[in-house]
PDB file of C-alpha atoms in Angstrom:
ATOM      1  CA  MET A  73     -12.388   6.864  -4.038  1.00 40.00           C
ATOM      2  CA  ALA A  74     -13.076   3.134  -4.390  1.00 40.00           C
ATOM      3  CA  GLU A  75     -16.025   1.907  -2.465  1.00 42.00           C
ATOM      4  CA  SER A  76     -13.975  -0.277  -0.339  1.00 48.00           C
ATOM      5  CA  PRO A  77     -10.182  -0.661   0.178  1.00 46.00           C
ATOM      6  CA  PHE A  78     -10.450  -4.445  -0.065  1.00 52.00           C
ATOM      7  CA  SER A  79     -12.494  -4.374  -3.431  1.00 59.00           C
ATOM      8  CA  SER A  80      -9.427  -5.333  -5.552  1.00 59.00           C
ATOM      9  CA  ALA A  81      -8.695  -8.313  -3.531  1.00 66.00           C
ATOM     10  CA  GLN A  82     -12.321  -9.297  -3.361  1.00 73.00           C
ATOM     11  CA  GLN A  83     -12.622  -9.142  -7.094  1.00 72.00           C
ATOM     12  CA  ALA A  84      -9.461 -11.225  -7.611  1.00 73.00           C
ATOM     13  CA  ARG A  85     -11.023 -13.980  -5.305  1.00 80.00           C
ATOM     14  CA  ARG A  86     -14.327 -13.678  -7.173  1.00 84.00           C
ATOM     15  CA  ILE A  87     -12.568 -14.412 -10.371  1.00 84.00           C
ATOM     16  CA  ILE A  88     -10.895 -17.470  -8.946  1.00 89.00           C
ATOM     17  CA  ALA A  89     -14.161 -18.804  -7.514  1.00 91.00           C
ATOM     18  CA  ASP A  90     -15.782 -18.257 -10.871  1.00 91.00           C
ATOM     19  CA  ARG A  91     -13.043 -20.206 -12.549  1.00 92.00           C
ATOM     20  CA  LEU A  92     -13.299 -23.140 -10.251  1.00 94.00           C
ATOM     21  CA  ALA A  93     -17.221 -23.205 -10.697  1.00 93.00           C
ATOM     22  CA  GLY A  94     -16.593 -23.220 -14.407  1.00 94.00           C
ATOM     23  CA  LEU A  95     -14.240 -26.257 -14.174  1.00 95.00           C
ATOM     24  CA  CYS A  96     -17.024 -28.022 -12.179  1.00 94.00           C
ATOM     25  CA  ARG A  97     -19.557 -27.282 -14.829  1.00 94.00           C
ATOM     26  CA  ASP A  98     -17.222 -28.277 -17.668  1.00 95.00           C
ATOM     27  CA  ALA A  99     -16.693 -31.566 -15.946  1.00 95.00           C
ATOM     28  CA  GLY A 100     -20.377 -32.167 -15.488  1.00 95.00           C
ATOM     29  CA  LEU A 101     -20.158 -32.237 -11.716  1.00 94.00           C
ATOM     30  CA  THR A 102     -22.305 -30.595  -8.998  1.00 93.00           C
ATOM     31  CA  GLY A 103     -20.798 -28.887  -6.170  1.00 91.00           C
ATOM     32  CA  ARG A 104     -21.917 -31.741  -3.927  1.00 93.00           C
ATOM     33  CA  GLU A 105     -20.021 -34.220  -6.189  1.00 94.00           C
ATOM     34  CA  ILE A 106     -16.916 -32.150  -6.166  1.00 94.00           C
ATOM     35  CA  ALA A 107     -17.037 -32.071  -2.302  1.00 94.00           C
ATOM     36  CA  MET A 108     -17.492 -35.909  -2.268  1.00 94.00           C
ATOM     37  CA  ARG A 109     -14.517 -36.490  -4.415  1.00 94.00           C
ATOM     38  CA  CYS A 110     -12.408 -34.142  -2.421  1.00 95.00           C
ATOM     39  CA  GLY A 111     -13.473 -35.636   0.947  1.00 95.00           C
ATOM     40  CA  TRP A 112     -15.062 -32.319   2.006  1.00 94.00           C
ATOM     41  CA  HIS A 113     -18.375 -31.434   3.789  1.00 92.00           C
ATOM     42  CA  PRO A 114     -20.901 -30.647   1.093  1.00 86.00           C
ATOM     43  CA  SER A 115     -21.013 -27.037   2.111  1.00 92.00           C
ATOM     44  CA  LYS A 116     -17.373 -26.312   1.492  1.00 93.00           C
ATOM     45  CA  SER A 117     -17.551 -26.479  -2.389  1.00 93.00           C
ATOM     46  CA  SER A 118     -20.607 -24.240  -2.245  1.00 92.00           C
ATOM     47  CA  ARG A 119     -18.679 -21.588  -0.101  1.00 91.00           C
ATOM     48  CA  ILE A 120     -15.715 -21.771  -2.487  1.00 93.00           C
ATOM     49  CA  MET A 121     -17.716 -21.450  -5.598  1.00 93.00           C
ATOM     50  CA  ASN A 122     -19.664 -18.409  -4.065  1.00 90.00           C
ATOM     51  CA  ALA A 123     -16.372 -16.763  -2.949  1.00 86.00           C
ATOM     52  CA  ARG A 124     -17.379 -16.958   0.639  1.00 86.00           C
ATOM     53  CA  THR A 125     -14.442 -18.978   1.676  1.00 86.00           C
ATOM     54  CA  PRO A 126     -11.245 -18.533  -0.186  1.00 84.00           C
ATOM     55  CA  PRO A 127      -9.650 -21.702  -1.397  1.00 90.00           C
ATOM     56  CA  SER A 128      -6.296 -22.928  -0.105  1.00 89.00           C
ATOM     57  CA  ALA A 129      -3.537 -24.081  -2.366  1.00 88.00           C
ATOM     58  CA  GLY A 130      -4.474 -27.672  -1.354  1.00 92.00           C
ATOM     59  CA  ASP A 131      -8.161 -26.997  -2.157  1.00 93.00           C
ATOM     60  CA  ILE A 132      -7.297 -25.937  -5.689  1.00 94.00           C
ATOM     61  CA  ARG A 133      -5.000 -28.946  -6.408  1.00 94.00           C
ATOM     62  CA  ALA A 134      -7.803 -31.138  -5.048  1.00 96.00           C
ATOM     63  CA  TRP A 135     -10.508 -29.382  -7.078  1.00 96.00           C
ATOM     64  CA  CYS A 136      -8.449 -29.681 -10.393  1.00 95.00           C
ATOM     65  CA  ARG A 137      -7.900 -33.371  -9.836  1.00 95.00           C
ATOM     66  CA  ALA A 138     -11.513 -33.985  -9.160  1.00 95.00           C
ATOM     67  CA  CYS A 139     -12.433 -32.075 -12.295  1.00 96.00           C
ATOM     68  CA  GLY A 140      -9.850 -33.859 -14.388  1.00 95.00           C
ATOM     69  CA  ALA A 141      -8.267 -30.422 -15.085  1.00 94.00           C
ATOM     70  CA  GLU A 142      -4.934 -30.620 -13.490  1.00 93.00           C
ATOM     71  CA  ASP A 143      -3.406 -28.674 -16.522  1.00 93.00           C
ATOM     72  CA  GLN A 144      -5.171 -25.571 -14.860  1.00 91.00           C
ATOM     73  CA  THR A 145      -3.595 -26.020 -11.410  1.00 91.00           C
ATOM     74  CA  ALA A 146      -0.537 -23.941 -11.909  1.00 86.00           C
ATOM     75  CA  ASP A 147      -2.396 -20.983 -13.421  1.00 81.00           C
ATOM     76  CA  LEU A 148      -4.953 -20.885 -10.635  1.00 87.00           C
ATOM     77  CA  LEU A 149      -2.285 -21.232  -7.995  1.00 83.00           C
ATOM     78  CA  ALA A 150      -0.726 -18.217  -9.505  1.00 73.00           C
ATOM     79  CA  SER A 151      -3.920 -16.255  -9.482  1.00 75.00           C
ATOM     80  CA  LEU A 152      -4.368 -17.341  -5.756  1.00 80.00           C
ATOM     81  CA  ARG A 153      -0.945 -15.937  -4.902  1.00 72.00           C
ATOM     82  CA  ASN A 154      -1.682 -12.740  -6.620  1.00 68.00           C
ATOM     83  CA  ALA A 155      -5.133 -12.332  -4.675  1.00 72.00           C
ATOM     84  CA  GLU A 156      -3.384 -13.165  -1.325  1.00 69.00           C
ATOM     85  CA  GLY A 157      -0.562 -10.547  -2.053  1.00 64.00           C
ATOM     86  CA  MET A 158      -3.072  -7.758  -2.522  1.00 77.00           C
ATOM     87  CA  TRP A 159      -3.723  -7.514   1.170  1.00 73.00           C
ATOM     88  CA  ILE A 160      -0.969  -8.144   3.753  1.00 77.00           C
ATOM     89  CA  GLY A 161      -1.460  -7.647   7.400  1.00 74.00           C
ATOM     90  CA  TRP A 162       1.311  -5.723   9.228  1.00 79.00           C
ATOM     91  CA  ARG A 163       1.940  -8.821  11.441  1.00 80.00           C
ATOM     92  CA  GLN A 164       2.565 -10.928   8.372  1.00 77.00           C
ATOM     93  CA  MET A 165       4.518  -8.237   6.493  1.00 81.00           C
ATOM     94  CA  GLU A 166       6.826  -7.457   9.354  1.00 86.00           C
ATOM     95  CA  GLN A 167       7.162 -10.735  11.096  1.00 84.00           C
ATOM     96  CA  ALA A 168      10.864 -10.923  10.090  1.00 86.00           C
ATOM     97  CA  GLY A 169      11.525  -7.463  11.052  1.00 90.00           C
ATOM     98  CA  LEU A 170      11.154  -3.945   9.627  1.00 94.00           C
ATOM     99  CA  LYS A 171      14.318  -4.122   7.501  1.00 93.00           C
ATOM    100  CA  HIS A 172      12.846  -6.666   5.264  1.00 90.00           C
ATOM    101  CA  ALA A 173       9.490  -4.822   4.771  1.00 88.00           C
ATOM    102  CA  GLN A 174      11.661  -1.800   3.649  1.00 92.00           C
ATOM    103  CA  GLU A 175      13.786  -3.638   1.414  1.00 92.00           C
ATOM    104  CA  ALA A 176      10.884  -5.554  -0.242  1.00 88.00           C
ATOM    105  CA  ARG A 177       9.627  -2.176  -1.650  1.00 89.00           C
ATOM    106  CA  LEU A 178      12.827  -1.212  -3.345  1.00 92.00           C
ATOM    107  CA  PRO A 179      12.288  -2.906  -6.754  1.00 93.00           C
ATOM    108  CA  LEU A 180       8.927  -1.024  -7.056  1.00 93.00           C
ATOM    109  CA  PHE A 181      10.624   2.303  -6.363  1.00 96.00           C
ATOM    110  CA  GLU A 182      13.462   1.511  -8.806  1.00 94.00           C
ATOM    111  CA  ARG A 183      11.115   0.644 -11.764  1.00 94.00           C
ATOM    112  CA  THR A 184       8.699   3.607 -11.250  1.00 96.00           C
ATOM    113  CA  ARG A 185       9.204   6.915 -13.171  1.00 97.00           C
ATOM    114  CA  ARG A 186       6.220   8.914 -11.886  1.00 98.00           C
ATOM    115  CA  PHE A 187       5.432   8.935  -8.010  1.00 98.00           C
ATOM    116  CA  ARG A 188       2.275  10.460  -6.414  1.00 98.00           C
ATOM    117  CA  SER A 189       2.029  10.378  -2.584  1.00 98.00           C
ATOM    118  CA  TYR A 190      -0.603  11.798  -0.208  1.00 97.00           C
ATOM    119  CA  SER A 191      -0.287  11.651   3.438  1.00 96.00           C
ATOM    120  CA  SER A 192      -2.525  12.953   6.245  1.00 92.00           C
ATOM    121  CA  TRP A 193      -0.559  11.361   9.069  1.00 89.00           C
ATOM    122  CA  PHE A 194       3.217  12.003   8.608  1.00 94.00           C
ATOM    123  CA  VAL A 195       5.835  13.031   6.086  1.00 97.00           C
ATOM    124  CA  PRO A 196       6.181  10.413   3.334  1.00 97.00           C
ATOM    125  CA  GLY A 197       9.144   8.049   3.543  1.00 96.00           C
ATOM    126  CA  LEU A 198      11.043   9.356   0.528  1.00 97.00           C
ATOM    127  CA  ILE A 199      11.469  12.804   1.908  1.00 98.00           C
ATOM    128  CA  GLN A 200      12.079  12.023   5.697  1.00 98.00           C
ATOM    129  CA  THR A 201      15.147  12.827   7.450  1.00 98.00           C
ATOM    130  CA  ARG A 202      17.099   9.965   9.110  1.00 97.00           C
ATOM    131  CA  ALA A 203      16.063  11.131  12.503  1.00 97.00           C
ATOM    132  CA  TYR A 204      12.395  11.511  11.596  1.00 97.00           C
ATOM    133  CA  THR A 205      12.499   8.053  10.014  1.00 97.00           C
ATOM    134  CA  GLU A 206      14.022   6.538  13.173  1.00 97.00           C
ATOM    135  CA  ALA A 207      11.208   8.118  15.219  1.00 96.00           C
ATOM    136  CA  VAL A 208       8.533   6.762  13.018  1.00 95.00           C
ATOM    137  CA  LEU A 209       9.962   3.250  12.737  1.00 95.00           C
ATOM    138  CA  ARG A 210      10.762   3.112  16.473  1.00 95.00           C
ATOM    139  CA  ALA A 211       7.140   3.865  17.152  1.00 93.00           C
ATOM    140  CA  VAL A 212       6.077   1.155  14.639  1.00 92.00           C
ATOM    141  CA  GLN A 213       8.459  -1.407  16.321  1.00 93.00           C
ATOM    142  CA  ARG A 214       7.341  -0.755  19.856  1.00 92.00           C
ATOM    143  CA  ARG A 215       3.573  -0.992  18.872  1.00 89.00           C
ATOM    144  CA  ARG A 216       3.696  -4.185  16.765  1.00 89.00           C
ATOM    145  CA  VAL A 217       7.023  -5.754  15.911  1.00 89.00           C
ATOM    146  CA  GLU A 218       8.976  -8.133  18.166  1.00 90.00           C
ATOM    147  CA  VAL A 219      12.345  -7.957  16.209  1.00 91.00           C
ATOM    148  CA  ASP A 220      14.314  -4.817  16.872  1.00 93.00           C
ATOM    149  CA  ASP A 221      16.077  -4.050  13.593  1.00 95.00           C
ATOM    150  CA  VAL A 222      15.164  -0.299  13.569  1.00 96.00           C
ATOM    151  CA  ALA A 223      18.751   0.813  12.690  1.00 97.00           C
ATOM    152  CA  GLU A 224      18.863  -1.537   9.740  1.00 97.00           C
ATOM    153  CA  ALA A 225      15.387  -0.585   8.599  1.00 96.00           C
ATOM    154  CA  VAL A 226      16.275   3.176   8.762  1.00 97.00           C
ATOM    155  CA  ALA A 227      19.354   2.558   6.734  1.00 97.00           C
ATOM    156  CA  ALA A 228      17.315   0.747   4.083  1.00 96.00           C
ATOM    157  CA  ARG A 229      14.625   3.413   3.904  1.00 96.00           C
ATOM    158  CA  VAL A 230      17.291   6.224   3.666  1.00 96.00           C
ATOM    159  CA  GLU A 231      19.199   4.227   0.911  1.00 96.00           C
ATOM    160  CA  ARG A 232      15.938   4.044  -1.061  1.00 96.00           C
ATOM    161  CA  GLN A 233      15.729   7.877  -1.120  1.00 96.00           C
ATOM    162  CA  ARG A 234      18.376   7.836  -3.837  1.00 96.00           C
ATOM    163  CA  VAL A 235      15.677   7.506  -6.364  1.00 96.00           C
ATOM    164  CA  LEU A 236      14.901  11.140  -5.646  1.00 96.00           C
ATOM    165  CA  TYR A 237      18.167  12.123  -7.413  1.00 94.00           C
ATOM    166  CA  GLU A 238      18.359   9.564 -10.250  1.00 90.00           C
ATOM    167  CA  GLY A 239      17.307  10.871 -13.617  1.00 80.00           C
ATOM    168  CA  GLY A 240      13.993  10.388 -15.200  1.00 89.00           C
ATOM    169  CA  ARG A 241      11.807  10.413 -12.243  1.00 97.00           C
ATOM    170  CA  ARG A 242       9.078  12.800 -11.125  1.00 98.00           C
ATOM    171  CA  PHE A 243       7.581  13.275  -7.754  1.00 98.00           C
ATOM    172  CA  ALA A 244       4.368  14.802  -6.441  1.00 98.00           C
ATOM    173  CA  PHE A 245       3.905  14.849  -2.656  1.00 98.00           C
ATOM    174  CA  LEU A 246       0.755  16.180  -0.977  1.00 98.00           C
ATOM    175  CA  ILE A 247       0.551  16.553   2.870  1.00 97.00           C
ATOM    176  CA  GLU A 248      -1.979  17.919   5.115  1.00 95.00           C
ATOM    177  CA  GLU A 249      -0.788  20.994   7.079  1.00 96.00           C
ATOM    178  CA  SER A 250      -1.391  19.138  10.239  1.00 94.00           C
ATOM    179  CA  VAL A 251       1.532  16.892   9.236  1.00 96.00           C
ATOM    180  CA  LEU A 252       3.851  19.910   9.644  1.00 97.00           C
ATOM    181  CA  ARG A 253       2.846  20.128  13.296  1.00 94.00           C
ATOM    182  CA  ASN A 254       2.798  16.446  14.367  1.00 90.00           C
ATOM    183  CA  SER A 255       5.742  16.330  16.540  1.00 84.00           C
ATOM    184  CA  THR A 256       7.016  12.926  15.725  1.00 87.00           C
ATOM    185  CA  GLY A 257      10.209  12.358  17.561  1.00 90.00           C
ATOM    186  CA  GLY A 258       9.857  15.581  19.321  1.00 93.00           C
ATOM    187  CA  PRO A 259      10.493  19.394  18.413  1.00 94.00           C
ATOM    188  CA  ASP A 260      14.165  19.040  17.456  1.00 95.00           C
ATOM    189  CA  VAL A 261      13.464  16.182  15.075  1.00 96.00           C
ATOM    190  CA  LEU A 262      10.395  17.900  13.540  1.00 96.00           C
ATOM    191  CA  VAL A 263      12.475  21.133  13.099  1.00 96.00           C
ATOM    192  CA  GLY A 264      15.122  19.233  11.153  1.00 97.00           C
ATOM    193  CA  GLN A 265      12.390  17.576   9.190  1.00 97.00           C
ATOM    194  CA  LEU A 266      10.662  20.774   8.225  1.00 97.00           C
ATOM    195  CA  GLY A 267      13.982  22.243   7.195  1.00 97.00           C
ATOM    196  CA  HIS A 268      14.519  19.236   5.010  1.00 98.00           C
ATOM    197  CA  LEU A 269      11.153  19.786   3.334  1.00 98.00           C
ATOM    198  CA  LEU A 270      12.298  23.219   2.293  1.00 97.00           C
ATOM    199  CA  THR A 271      15.274  21.570   0.736  1.00 97.00           C
ATOM    200  CA  VAL A 272      13.563  18.805  -1.154  1.00 97.00           C
ATOM    201  CA  GLY A 273      10.599  20.954  -2.207  1.00 96.00           C
ATOM    202  CA  SER A 274      13.192  23.030  -4.324  1.00 96.00           C
ATOM    203  CA  LEU A 275      14.399  20.100  -6.266  1.00 96.00           C
ATOM    204  CA  PRO A 276      13.366  20.525 -10.068  1.00 95.00           C
ATOM    205  CA  ASN A 277      11.652  17.199 -10.238  1.00 97.00           C
ATOM    206  CA  VAL A 278       9.618  17.408  -6.949  1.00 97.00           C
ATOM    207  CA  SER A 279       6.372  18.988  -6.524  1.00 98.00           C
ATOM    208  CA  LEU A 280       5.468  19.602  -2.764  1.00 98.00           C
ATOM    209  CA  GLY A 281       1.868  20.721  -1.945  1.00 98.00           C
ATOM    210  CA  VAL A 282       0.533  21.469   1.515  1.00 98.00           C
ATOM    211  CA  ILE A 283      -3.259  21.364   2.001  1.00 96.00           C
ATOM    212  CA  PRO A 284      -4.003  24.194   4.540  1.00 95.00           C
ATOM    213  CA  THR A 285      -5.949  23.326   7.577  1.00 91.00           C
ATOM    214  CA  GLY A 286      -9.356  24.753   7.279  1.00 81.00           C
ATOM    215  CA  SER A 287      -9.566  24.673   3.478  1.00 74.00           C
ATOM    216  CA  ASP A 288     -12.970  24.807   2.016  1.00 75.00           C
ATOM    217  CA  ARG A 289     -13.090  21.189   0.705  1.00 73.00           C
ATOM    218  CA  SER A 290     -15.484  18.601  -0.404  1.00 69.00           C
ATOM    219  CA  ARG A 291     -13.039  15.693   0.109  1.00 65.00           C
ATOM    220  CA  MET A 292     -11.888  15.158   3.732  1.00 67.00           C
ATOM    221  CA  PRO A 293      -8.461  13.649   4.513  1.00 65.00           C
ATOM    222  CA  VAL A 294      -8.361  10.085   3.650  1.00 76.00           C
ATOM    223  CA  GLU A 295      -6.005   7.072   4.126  1.00 85.00           C
ATOM    224  CA  GLY A 296      -2.374   7.771   2.923  1.00 91.00           C
ATOM    225  CA  PHE A 297      -1.587   6.264  -0.430  1.00 95.00           C
ATOM    226  CA  TRP A 298       1.101   6.116  -3.177  1.00 96.00           C
ATOM    227  CA  ILE A 299       0.442   5.866  -6.814  1.00 97.00           C
ATOM    228  CA  PHE A 300       3.337   4.315  -8.888  1.00 97.00           C
ATOM    229  CA  ASP A 301       3.161   5.343 -12.541  1.00 96.00           C
ATOM    230  CA  ALA A 302      -0.411   4.548 -13.571  1.00 91.00           C
ATOM    231  CA  ALA A 303      -0.039   0.739 -12.615  1.00 86.00           C
ATOM    232  CA  GLN A 304      -0.374   0.453  -8.915  1.00 90.00           C
ATOM    233  CA  THR A 305      -1.549   2.070  -5.815  1.00 91.00           C
ATOM    234  CA  ASN A 306      -0.515   1.104  -2.209  1.00 91.00           C
ATOM    235  CA  VAL A 307      -2.596   2.083   0.793  1.00 90.00           C
ATOM    236  CA  GLU A 308      -1.297   1.933   4.309  1.00 86.00           C
ATOM    237  CA  LEU A 309      -4.265   1.239   6.755  1.00 80.00           C
ATOM    238  CA  VAL A 310      -4.403   0.535  10.344  1.00 77.00           C
ATOM    239  CA  SER A 311      -4.511  -3.282   9.969  1.00 73.00           C
ATOM    240  CA  GLY A 312      -2.369  -3.790   7.107  1.00 78.00           C
ATOM    241  CA  TYR A 313      -0.805  -2.943   3.587  1.00 83.00           C
ATOM    242  CA  LEU A 314      -3.111  -2.911   0.420  1.00 85.00           C
ATOM    243  CA  THR A 315      -1.850  -3.280  -3.178  1.00 85.00           C
ATOM    244  CA  ILE A 316      -4.356  -2.141  -5.755  1.00 82.00           C
ATOM    245  CA  THR A 317      -3.626  -3.000  -9.512  1.00 78.00           C
ATOM    246  CA  GLN A 318      -7.108  -3.014 -11.058  1.00 73.00           C
ATOM    247  CA  PRO A 319      -6.851  -0.096 -13.628  1.00 79.00           C
ATOM    248  CA  GLY A 320     -10.355   1.339 -12.656  1.00 79.00           C
ATOM    249  CA  GLU A 321      -9.470   1.554  -8.995  1.00 80.00           C
ATOM    250  CA  VAL A 322      -6.020   3.042  -9.671  1.00 86.00           C
ATOM    251  CA  THR A 323      -7.709   5.685 -11.687  1.00 90.00           C
ATOM    252  CA  MET A 324      -9.998   6.481  -8.721  1.00 90.00           C
ATOM    253  CA  TYR A 325      -6.969   7.190  -6.510  1.00 92.00           C
ATOM    254  CA  ALA A 326      -5.408   9.219  -9.255  1.00 95.00           C
ATOM    255  CA  GLU A 327      -8.656  11.234  -9.514  1.00 94.00           C
ATOM    256  CA  ALA A 328      -8.669  11.634  -5.693  1.00 93.00           C
ATOM    257  CA  PHE A 329      -5.151  12.756  -5.731  1.00 95.00           C
ATOM    258  CA  ALA A 330      -5.821  15.302  -8.594  1.00 95.00           C
ATOM    259  CA  GLU A 331      -8.779  16.589  -6.462  1.00 93.00           C
ATOM    260  CA  LEU A 332      -6.731  16.993  -3.328  1.00 94.00           C
ATOM    261  CA  ALA A 333      -3.943  18.737  -5.399  1.00 95.00           C
ATOM    262  CA  THR A 334      -6.394  21.427  -6.191  1.00 94.00           C
ATOM    263  CA  LEU A 335      -6.699  22.226  -2.418  1.00 93.00           C
ATOM    264  CA  ALA A 336      -3.003  22.487  -1.910  1.00 96.00           C
ATOM    265  CA  VAL A 337      -0.652  25.508  -1.984  1.00 97.00           C
ATOM    266  CA  TYR A 338       2.719  25.357  -3.456  1.00 98.00           C
ATOM    267  CA  GLY A 339       5.999  27.250  -3.848  1.00 97.00           C
ATOM    268  CA  ALA A 340       6.256  30.319  -1.710  1.00 97.00           C
ATOM    269  CA  SER A 341       2.851  29.672  -0.004  1.00 97.00           C
ATOM    270  CA  ALA A 342       3.873  26.051   0.986  1.00 98.00           C
ATOM    271  CA  ARG A 343       7.176  27.391   2.334  1.00 97.00           C
ATOM    272  CA  ALA A 344       5.473  30.017   4.353  1.00 98.00           C
ATOM    273  CA  LEU A 345       3.316  27.253   5.967  1.00 97.00           C
ATOM    274  CA  ILE A 346       6.487  25.170   6.644  1.00 98.00           C
ATOM    275  CA  ALA A 347       8.303  28.340   8.139  1.00 97.00           C
ATOM    276  CA  SER A 348       5.306  29.010  10.295  1.00 97.00           C
ATOM    277  CA  ALA A 349       5.440  25.474  11.738  1.00 96.00           C
ATOM    278  CA  MET A 350       9.073  25.883  12.352  1.00 95.00           C
ATOM    279  CA  ASP A 351       8.659  29.190  14.124  1.00 95.00           C
ATOM    280  CA  ALA A 352       6.060  27.605  16.425  1.00 93.00           C
ATOM    281  CA  LEU A 353       8.709  25.133  17.720  1.00 90.00           C
ATOM    282  CA  GLU A 354      11.446  27.614  18.335  1.00 76.00           C
TER     283      GLU A 354
END
């Protein structure tokens, strides 16, 4: 696993800082001179060049003007937007409501052909029932979102599930056994969800693995994550949503997924664990 879930964003910011420092050197200016030309405290340019303080869009425009490198502004602003987009706090992502957050992910799902998903918390969204989705999103809305558009958000997530049935896509889901016993929405909702897992797990393009509780394992449960083809990993953390596109880090998550997959049971063994969880609720 990557050393830090924020390392992709940090690396992107480091690249921007290095490029700004390079413009400064090419212009024959010191950091103090840049600060003077921009009307800043002398320490600000140093903090930016050393990636201790991320620049704003206005800072980048001012920096390029001071260096006589305004032709670099657009490219640096694009890099800044990319770095900022790697990490989005839940408050920012969901400020317009949960429906928007659900719809924003649809293009990624539509262009992906190979999905890998690991969850230690709850059933992944693509294989949730409508009732389970409503329970999950209602809990999210009550905890951190002022706008109540849960019904619309549920509809958006359920509509996104059509990718399961469209040709040319493969899906591999790994869940911890504890997910089968996490009574999100209450016993009736969970029974329906477990029954749905039995159905979805039988689809020819779906692999459903359950990691038994008490497995002899060297890797403990980690944060839930999705891998989209080999191009992008998304991680849902307590404080926000992380997008990883650095190839080396995507590979680390792929390796973690492969390792976790060796711990899971499939087919009849997975169905037996799901049936056992259902029996415990009836």
